[in-house]
Short mmCIF file of C-alpha atoms and ligand atoms in Angstrom, two decimals:
data_model
loop_
_atom_site.label_atom_id
_atom_site.label_comp_id
_atom_site.label_asym_id
_atom_site.label_seq_id
_atom_site.Cartn_x
_atom_site.Cartn_y
_atom_site.Cartn_z
CA UNK A 1 0.00 0.00 0.00
CA UNK A 2 1.21 3.48 -0.86
CA UNK A 3 2.23 5.79 1.98
CA UNK A 4 0.20 8.97 2.41
CA UNK A 5 1.52 12.49 2.33
CA UNK A 6 0.06 15.93 2.80
CA UNK A 7 1.22 18.46 0.21
CA UNK A 8 0.86 22.11 1.17
CA UNK A 9 2.92 23.79 -1.53
CA UNK A 10 1.96 23.80 -5.20
CA UNK A 11 4.22 21.68 -7.41
CA UNK A 12 4.70 21.63 -11.16
CA UNK A 13 2.68 18.96 -12.97
CA UNK A 14 5.84 16.93 -13.60
CA UNK A 15 6.83 16.87 -9.93
CA UNK A 16 3.30 16.14 -8.76
CA UNK A 17 3.13 13.21 -11.19
CA UNK A 18 6.46 11.89 -9.87
CA UNK A 19 5.15 12.13 -6.32
CA UNK A 20 1.83 10.47 -7.16
CA UNK A 21 3.62 7.49 -8.71
CA UNK A 22 4.99 6.63 -5.28
CA UNK A 23 2.65 8.04 -2.64
CA UNK A 24 -0.95 9.00 -2.08
CA UNK A 25 -1.16 12.79 -2.06
CA UNK A 26 -3.65 14.95 -0.17
CA UNK A 27 -3.45 18.59 -1.27
CA UNK A 28 -4.15 21.22 1.37
CA UNK A 29 -4.22 24.91 0.54
CA UNK A 30 -3.10 26.33 3.87
CA UNK A 31 -3.87 29.85 2.61
CA UNK A 32 -7.58 29.03 2.17
CA UNK A 33 -10.16 29.87 4.83
CA UNK A 34 -10.65 26.18 5.67
CA UNK A 35 -6.94 25.34 5.16
CA UNK A 36 -6.10 24.66 8.80
CA UNK A 37 -9.20 22.52 9.33
CA UNK A 38 -8.35 20.47 6.21
CA UNK A 39 -4.78 20.07 7.41
CA UNK A 40 -6.01 18.82 10.80
CA UNK A 41 -8.25 16.28 9.04
CA UNK A 42 -5.38 15.02 6.89
CA UNK A 43 -2.67 14.79 9.55
CA UNK A 44 -3.80 11.59 11.34
CA UNK A 45 -3.14 9.46 8.23
CA UNK A 46 0.00 11.24 7.05
CA UNK A 47 3.40 9.56 6.77
CA UNK A 48 4.97 12.63 5.21
CA UNK A 49 4.46 16.37 4.82
CA UNK A 50 5.83 18.48 1.99
CA UNK A 51 5.58 22.26 1.91
CA UNK A 52 6.93 25.52 3.30
CA UNK A 53 6.07 28.68 5.20
CA UNK A 54 3.97 26.91 7.81
CA UNK A 55 4.79 26.81 11.50
CA UNK A 56 4.18 23.21 12.52
CA UNK A 57 3.89 23.31 16.31
CA UNK A 58 3.42 20.40 18.68
CA UNK A 59 -0.35 20.85 18.68
CA UNK A 60 -0.44 19.95 14.96
CA UNK A 61 2.27 17.30 15.21
CA UNK A 62 0.33 15.53 17.98
CA UNK A 63 -2.36 14.89 15.34
CA UNK A 64 0.13 12.99 13.15
CA UNK A 65 1.26 9.87 15.06
CA UNK A 66 2.39 8.09 11.88
CA UNK A 67 4.54 10.95 10.63
CA UNK A 68 7.98 9.87 9.40
CA UNK A 69 9.27 12.92 7.55
CA UNK A 70 8.68 16.62 6.97
CA UNK A 71 10.22 17.76 3.71
CA UNK A 72 10.55 21.53 3.81
CA UNK A 73 10.84 23.44 0.54
CA UNK A 74 13.29 25.88 2.08
CA UNK A 75 16.83 26.01 3.32
CA UNK A 76 15.82 27.75 6.56
CA UNK A 77 14.33 25.49 9.22
CA UNK A 78 13.38 28.17 11.75
CA UNK A 79 9.70 27.24 11.31
CA UNK A 80 10.35 23.91 13.03
CA UNK A 81 11.27 22.81 16.52
CA UNK A 82 14.06 20.50 15.38
CA UNK A 83 14.70 19.04 18.85
CA UNK A 84 11.00 18.18 19.22
CA UNK A 85 10.93 16.49 15.80
CA UNK A 86 14.00 14.47 16.75
CA UNK A 87 12.33 13.39 20.01
CA UNK A 88 9.31 12.28 18.01
CA UNK A 89 11.53 10.36 15.57
CA UNK A 90 10.38 12.56 12.67
CA UNK A 91 13.00 13.33 9.99
CA UNK A 92 13.27 16.93 8.80
CA UNK A 93 14.81 17.70 5.41
CA UNK A 94 15.55 21.00 3.67
CA UNK A 95 16.75 22.23 0.26
CA UNK A 96 20.24 23.72 0.54
CA UNK A 97 22.67 24.29 -2.36
CA UNK A 98 20.11 24.69 -5.14
CA UNK A 99 19.17 28.19 -3.97
CA UNK A 100 22.63 29.49 -3.07
CA UNK A 101 23.44 31.44 -6.22
CA UNK A 102 19.94 32.85 -6.67
CA UNK A 103 19.82 34.07 -3.08
CA UNK A 104 23.24 35.68 -3.45
CA UNK A 105 21.95 37.39 -6.62
CA UNK A 106 19.11 38.80 -4.50
CA UNK A 107 21.65 40.09 -1.99
CA UNK A 108 23.51 41.91 -4.72
CA UNK A 109 20.30 43.20 -6.28
CA UNK A 110 19.50 44.83 -2.93
CA UNK A 111 23.02 46.21 -2.51
CA UNK A 112 22.89 47.79 -5.97
CA UNK A 113 19.30 48.98 -5.69
CA UNK A 114 19.91 50.64 -2.32
CA UNK A 115 23.28 52.13 -3.29
CA UNK A 116 22.15 53.51 -6.65
CA UNK A 117 18.61 54.38 -5.47
CA UNK A 118 17.18 52.31 -8.31
CA UNK A 119 13.64 51.88 -6.98
CA UNK A 120 13.28 55.43 -5.68
CA UNK A 121 14.54 56.98 -8.93
CA UNK A 122 12.60 54.61 -11.18
CA UNK A 123 9.43 55.67 -9.32
CA UNK A 124 10.50 59.30 -9.74
CA UNK A 125 10.81 58.86 -13.51
CA UNK A 126 7.43 57.09 -13.63
CA UNK A 127 5.88 60.03 -11.79
CA UNK A 128 7.05 62.35 -14.59
CA UNK A 129 9.55 64.18 -12.38
CA UNK A 130 12.54 63.79 -14.71
CA UNK A 131 12.51 67.26 -16.23
CA UNK A 132 16.23 68.09 -16.40
CA UNK A 133 19.59 66.41 -15.99
CA UNK A 134 20.29 65.18 -12.48
CA UNK A 135 22.29 66.88 -9.76
CA UNK A 136 23.86 65.61 -6.53
CA UNK A 137 20.47 65.40 -4.80
CA UNK A 138 19.80 62.29 -6.90
CA UNK A 139 23.24 60.73 -6.89
CA UNK A 140 23.82 57.37 -5.30
CA UNK A 141 27.01 55.83 -3.98
CA UNK A 142 29.44 53.37 -5.55
CA UNK A 143 29.46 49.66 -4.93
CA UNK A 144 32.63 48.65 -6.78
CA UNK A 145 35.81 49.03 -4.80
CA UNK A 146 34.00 49.39 -1.45
CA UNK A 147 34.08 47.10 1.59
CA UNK A 148 31.54 44.29 1.80
CA UNK A 149 30.88 42.89 5.29
CA UNK A 150 29.19 39.51 5.30
CA UNK A 151 27.63 38.27 8.52
CA UNK A 152 27.36 34.48 8.28
CA UNK A 153 29.82 32.66 6.04
CA UNK A 154 27.82 29.66 4.86
CA UNK A 155 27.14 28.78 1.24
CA UNK A 156 25.22 31.99 0.53
CA UNK A 157 27.81 34.08 2.35
CA UNK A 158 30.52 32.62 0.19
CA UNK A 159 28.52 33.21 -3.01
CA UNK A 160 28.23 36.87 -1.97
CA UNK A 161 31.95 37.04 -1.23
CA UNK A 162 32.70 35.70 -4.71
CA UNK A 163 30.44 38.28 -6.35
CA UNK A 164 31.91 41.09 -4.26
CA UNK A 165 35.56 40.19 -4.77
CA UNK A 166 35.54 38.96 -8.36
CA UNK A 167 32.70 41.01 -9.82
CA UNK A 168 32.96 44.33 -8.01
CA UNK A 169 36.56 44.46 -6.83
CA UNK A 170 35.37 44.78 -3.24
CA UNK A 171 37.34 44.16 -0.10
CA UNK A 172 35.52 41.39 1.75
CA UNK A 173 35.22 41.12 5.53
CA UNK A 174 33.18 38.44 7.22
CA UNK A 175 32.02 37.37 10.63
CA UNK A 176 30.80 33.87 11.27
CA UNK A 177 30.50 31.25 14.02
CA UNK A 178 33.89 29.97 12.82
CA UNK A 179 36.66 31.20 10.59
CA UNK A 180 36.70 29.72 7.06
CA UNK A 181 40.36 29.75 5.89
CA UNK A 182 39.42 28.15 2.55
CA UNK A 183 36.96 30.99 1.82
CA UNK A 184 39.60 33.53 2.86
CA UNK A 185 42.02 31.98 0.38
CA UNK A 186 39.47 31.83 -2.44
CA UNK A 187 38.08 35.37 -2.12
CA UNK A 188 40.75 37.26 -0.19
CA UNK A 189 38.15 37.59 2.57
CA UNK A 190 39.19 38.56 6.09
CA UNK A 191 37.59 37.19 9.25
CA UNK A 192 36.87 39.80 11.92
CA UNK A 193 34.71 40.42 14.96
CA UNK A 194 31.15 41.57 14.35
CA UNK A 195 31.92 44.97 15.85
CA UNK A 196 34.96 45.48 13.60
CA UNK A 197 32.96 44.41 10.54
CA UNK A 198 30.15 46.84 11.38
CA UNK A 199 32.62 49.67 11.88
CA UNK A 200 34.48 49.07 8.60
CA UNK A 201 31.97 47.80 6.04
CA UNK A 202 30.20 50.00 3.51
CA UNK A 203 27.69 47.20 2.89
CA UNK A 204 26.70 44.89 5.74
CA UNK A 205 24.94 41.84 4.40
CA UNK A 206 23.20 39.40 6.78
CA UNK A 207 23.04 35.73 5.78
CA UNK A 208 22.94 33.93 9.15
CA UNK A 209 20.24 31.36 9.91
CA UNK A 210 17.74 32.45 12.57
CA UNK A 211 18.48 30.79 15.90
CA UNK A 212 18.52 31.70 19.58
CA UNK A 213 22.01 33.11 19.10
CA UNK A 214 21.22 35.22 16.03
CA UNK A 215 17.80 36.59 16.99
CA UNK A 216 18.20 40.35 17.50
CA UNK A 217 21.88 40.15 16.48
CA UNK A 218 21.68 43.61 14.93
CA UNK A 219 20.15 46.05 17.40
CA UNK A 220 20.57 49.73 18.26
CA UNK A 221 24.12 49.24 19.54
CA UNK A 222 25.23 47.41 16.39
CA UNK A 223 23.52 49.92 14.08
CA UNK A 224 25.30 52.62 16.04
CA UNK A 225 28.63 51.04 15.13
CA UNK A 226 27.95 51.25 11.40
CA UNK A 227 29.33 54.08 9.29
CA UNK A 228 26.77 56.81 8.50
CA UNK A 229 27.25 56.08 4.80
CA UNK A 230 26.81 52.31 5.19
CA UNK A 231 23.90 50.23 3.89
CA UNK A 232 22.40 47.21 5.68
CA UNK A 233 21.12 44.32 3.56
CA UNK A 234 19.08 41.53 5.13
CA UNK A 235 18.49 38.32 3.16
CA UNK A 236 18.52 36.15 6.30
CA UNK A 237 15.44 36.44 8.50
CA UNK A 238 13.65 39.52 9.78
CA UNK A 239 14.13 38.63 13.42
CA UNK A 240 17.92 38.76 13.08
CA UNK A 241 17.44 42.55 13.21
CA UNK A 242 15.69 44.63 15.86
CA UNK A 243 13.28 46.18 13.36
CA UNK A 244 12.23 49.09 15.62
CA UNK A 245 15.88 50.05 16.12
CA UNK A 246 16.48 49.80 12.36
CA UNK A 247 13.51 52.04 11.60
CA UNK A 248 14.83 54.62 14.00
CA UNK A 249 18.36 54.45 12.54
CA UNK A 250 16.95 54.89 9.03
CA UNK A 251 14.59 57.70 9.99
CA UNK A 252 17.43 59.60 11.63
CA UNK A 253 19.73 58.78 8.69
CA UNK A 254 22.07 57.21 11.22
CA UNK A 255 22.92 54.85 8.33
CA UNK A 256 22.50 55.59 4.63
CA UNK A 257 19.91 52.96 3.84
CA UNK A 258 18.73 49.37 3.84
CA UNK A 259 17.84 46.65 1.37
CA UNK A 260 15.44 44.27 3.06
CA UNK A 261 14.02 41.02 1.73
CA UNK A 262 12.84 39.67 5.10
CA UNK A 263 10.83 41.17 7.94
CA UNK A 264 9.74 40.34 11.46
CA UNK A 265 6.15 40.04 10.25
CA UNK A 266 5.59 38.67 6.73
CA UNK A 267 3.81 39.77 4.63
CA UNK A 268 5.02 43.24 5.63
CA UNK A 269 2.07 45.45 6.64
CA UNK A 270 1.29 48.15 4.09
CA UNK A 271 1.47 50.76 6.89
CA UNK A 272 4.94 49.69 8.07
CA UNK A 273 7.12 52.77 8.75
CA UNK A 274 9.76 51.06 6.59
CA UNK A 275 7.62 51.77 3.55
CA UNK A 276 7.55 55.50 4.32
CA UNK A 277 11.32 55.76 3.92
CA UNK A 278 13.05 56.65 0.63
CA UNK A 279 16.25 55.04 1.86
CA UNK A 280 14.68 51.57 2.10
CA UNK A 281 14.32 49.02 -0.67
CA UNK A 282 11.84 46.37 0.49
CA UNK A 283 11.19 43.17 -1.44
CA UNK A 284 8.69 40.40 -0.56
CA UNK A 285 11.04 37.59 0.56
CA UNK A 286 12.20 36.84 -2.99
CA UNK A 287 15.61 35.43 -2.02
CA UNK A 288 15.18 32.18 -3.95
CA UNK A 289 12.14 33.19 -5.99
CA UNK A 290 13.05 32.46 -9.60
CA UNK A 291 11.25 29.91 -11.77
CA UNK A 292 14.39 27.82 -12.10
CA UNK A 293 15.37 27.82 -8.46
CA UNK A 294 11.91 27.27 -7.00
CA UNK A 295 11.50 24.26 -9.33
CA UNK A 296 14.92 22.94 -8.27
CA UNK A 297 13.97 23.38 -4.60
CA UNK A 298 10.67 21.57 -5.11
CA UNK A 299 12.47 18.73 -6.95
CA UNK A 300 14.97 18.46 -4.12
CA UNK A 301 12.14 18.37 -1.57
CA UNK A 302 10.31 15.63 -3.50
CA UNK A 303 13.51 13.56 -3.68
CA UNK A 304 14.15 14.06 0.05
CA UNK A 305 10.63 12.97 0.91
CA UNK A 306 10.54 9.89 -1.35
CA UNK A 307 13.93 8.76 -0.14
CA UNK A 308 12.89 9.07 3.52
CA UNK A 309 9.63 7.21 2.95
CA UNK A 310 11.53 4.46 1.12
CA UNK A 311 13.45 3.86 4.34
CA UNK A 312 16.66 5.49 3.11
CA UNK A 313 18.64 8.27 4.70
CA UNK A 314 17.44 11.31 2.71
CA UNK A 315 20.13 13.49 1.12
CA UNK A 316 19.39 16.66 3.08
CA UNK A 317 18.55 15.37 6.53
CA UNK A 318 18.62 18.18 9.09
CA UNK A 319 18.25 15.99 12.20
CA UNK A 320 19.95 12.60 11.80
CA UNK A 321 17.79 10.22 13.84
C1 LIG B 401 14.50 29.58 2.52
O1 LIG B 401 14.64 28.69 1.69
O2 LIG B 401 14.72 29.42 3.72
C2 LIG B 401 14.00 30.88 2.00
O3 LIG B 401 14.22 31.93 2.86
C3 LIG B 401 12.53 30.76 1.71
O4 LIG B 401 11.85 30.67 2.93
#
């Protein structure tokens, strides 16, 4: 008999067909009004779950006594209590690697957009305000040749370092839970303390996973260490930054600007003070959101899930159990 899974992220027809060859699939649209009720109904029979962007707390997991694996279509696993899943004997898998380059592209898109005021000035043109050649009031600041500070030197951090060093001739500083001599050799990057990085970098780019030790990592004190002309870019998780402190620093022009793809509350409320600020570029958590990469992530998640349900050790197991 086929094992049963609950799918709560839309897949391409090809991937859905591949899944349905091996397992019985119940689709639940968690965004629908009755989504949670339908999920609760489906959980008791489920051997696997495949999806993303859903906080699966113990109250929901208690409804799924047969659960063997959760296959998350994400690299981040901050939506899960990994220790609790391990205690329950439930495997958790994620989708690293396939999104590294795309997410680093997003980081650089935000660096460039914030530095060169791309969104603000494109809106200005659209509003018919381009009546004469520009003066200093509309100038941006250079990216090439500046100092890039990367907080978190995992795969995405290294992909940013490569872009910065090789593509933009930037000096690269990084801070991470451990020094990475091989990355230093490849990209002439220099390991330094977080405080030193904040004080020296022109662009501070956050790529750390959200955890107890990174929540609120960048608060008022840290923003106060940054240069007034520096730009903060967050492609990690919103809660890595104290958002109220950031808003204040941006309002007071304590730092030049920010490029933000992630927020404490997502979707970002339309009345967020961040959206009142010209020196903020805000994007809707698009780090990995390209057709190619989202399909690759979904394929990876399907392979992880099928491998786990076949009794194998899945390729991207987060919690070896
Ligand atoms: C990830 O894969 O973790 C991205 O941030 C999407 O949630």
